[in-house]
Amino acid sequence: AQSVTQPDIHITVSEGASLELRCNYSYGATPYLFWYVQSPGQGLQLLLKYFSGDTLVQGIKGFEAEFKRSQSSFNLRKPSVHWSDAAEYFCAVGAPPERAAGNKLTFGGGTRVLVKP
Amino acid sequence: GAGVSQSPSNKVTEKGKDVELRCDPISGHTALYWYRQSLGQGLEFLIYFQGNSAPDKSGLPSDRFSAERTGGSVSTLTIQRTQQEDSAVYLCASSLGLAGGRLTGELFFGEGSRLTVL
């Protein structure tokens, strides 16, 4: 069964500082990996996704993530955080299209990011 | 429509009542998903539709929960005899599903229906 762990429930970072959110997954083959962001009262917005190819993936809002197969990780990073980045971030894993009868995503528990002025 | 639309956005009900939550996916998206997000929790998968059929209902927590999808579009999630533990935000998502014989991976989410059971 697939699973996702986000070890950090809360992270507080100063505006302008760098941010890294950890994500570890368990999946029996090459997974599809996603990061979503949820602002207060909003639905989930896709930040970036990894299907194959280059293991460093660029997303929206200046975010990037790196797939490391050997560590079963897909950590999200941003070099300089803005106050508007305060939100909850979810990592998710899904089966590749050629394997899945449906692309059900399994989500981690989320990391809430607080940004200090 | 432009995005996934869910209604109602907020629902307060009394324990024991039935509720219906509606999801209108992005036009042309054949796959539709329901998730539940409880306070302080991650997203819990409930059910997946491909067209009008539901190949995966494994996440429905009890037989009080059911969902249907008609015309390959709108879906309704029904919770019968609601309990306080059903209080959560119910999120609907859609994706292209099968495209050129392959499934696409990106899910687009609605803003959710917040259910409060008193």
Short mmCIF file of C-alpha atoms in Angstrom, two decimals, chain A residues 32 34 36 38 41-44 46 49 51 88 90 97-98 100-110, chain B residues 33 35 37 40-43 45 48 50 55-56 58 91 95 102-112:
data_model
loop_
_atom_site.label_atom_id
_atom_site.label_comp_id
_atom_site.label_asym_id
_atom_site.label_seq_id
_atom_site.Cartn_x
_atom_site.Cartn_y
_atom_site.Cartn_z
CA TYR A 32 3.79 9.97 -9.25
CA PHE A 34 2.73 15.94 -6.02
CA TYR A 36 -0.37 20.85 -3.11
CA GLN A 38 -4.06 24.93 0.78
CA GLY A 41 -10.62 28.55 3.47
CA GLN A 42 -9.42 27.51 0.04
CA GLY A 43 -9.25 24.32 -1.92
CA LEU A 44 -5.98 22.63 -2.79
CA LEU A 46 -1.16 22.09 -7.30
CA LYS A 49 4.38 17.29 -9.81
CA PHE A 51 6.22 11.91 -13.15
CA GLU A 88 -0.75 24.24 4.66
CA PHE A 90 0.41 18.53 1.35
CA PRO A 97 -1.12 6.04 -15.31
CA GLU A 98 -0.02 2.80 -16.92
CA ALA A 100 -3.56 2.60 -12.13
CA ALA A 101 -7.16 1.63 -12.54
CA GLY A 102 -7.74 5.01 -11.02
CA ASN A 103 -5.36 7.74 -10.01
CA LYS A 104 -6.25 7.84 -6.35
CA LEU A 105 -3.78 10.04 -4.52
CA THR A 106 -2.63 9.28 -1.01
CA PHE A 107 -1.85 12.42 0.96
CA GLY A 108 0.44 13.13 3.84
CA GLY A 109 -0.87 14.75 6.99
CA GLY A 110 0.25 18.19 5.89
CA TYR B 33 -12.83 11.86 -6.43
CA TYR B 35 -11.90 13.17 -0.05
CA GLN B 37 -10.44 16.45 5.60
CA GLY B 40 -6.00 18.91 11.84
CA GLN B 41 -5.88 15.84 9.63
CA GLY B 42 -4.69 15.13 6.16
CA LEU B 43 -6.94 14.15 3.31
CA PHE B 45 -9.76 9.20 0.26
CA TYR B 48 -13.36 7.45 -7.05
CA GLN B 50 -14.49 6.91 -13.74
CA PRO B 55 -14.22 1.24 -9.34
CA ASP B 56 -12.87 2.20 -5.94
CA SER B 58 -12.61 1.53 -0.47
CA LEU B 91 -13.41 17.87 -0.89
CA SER B 95 -9.08 14.89 -13.43
CA ARG B 102 -3.51 6.77 -20.41
CA LEU B 103 -4.58 8.23 -17.12
CA THR B 104 -3.38 11.69 -16.28
CA GLY B 105 -2.19 12.41 -12.81
CA GLU B 106 -3.25 15.89 -11.85
CA LEU B 107 -6.28 16.36 -9.61
CA PHE B 108 -8.10 19.68 -9.53
CA PHE B 109 -9.88 20.37 -6.25
CA GLY B 110 -12.97 22.31 -5.33
CA GLU B 111 -13.09 24.52 -2.25
CA GLY B 112 -14.94 21.93 -0.26
#
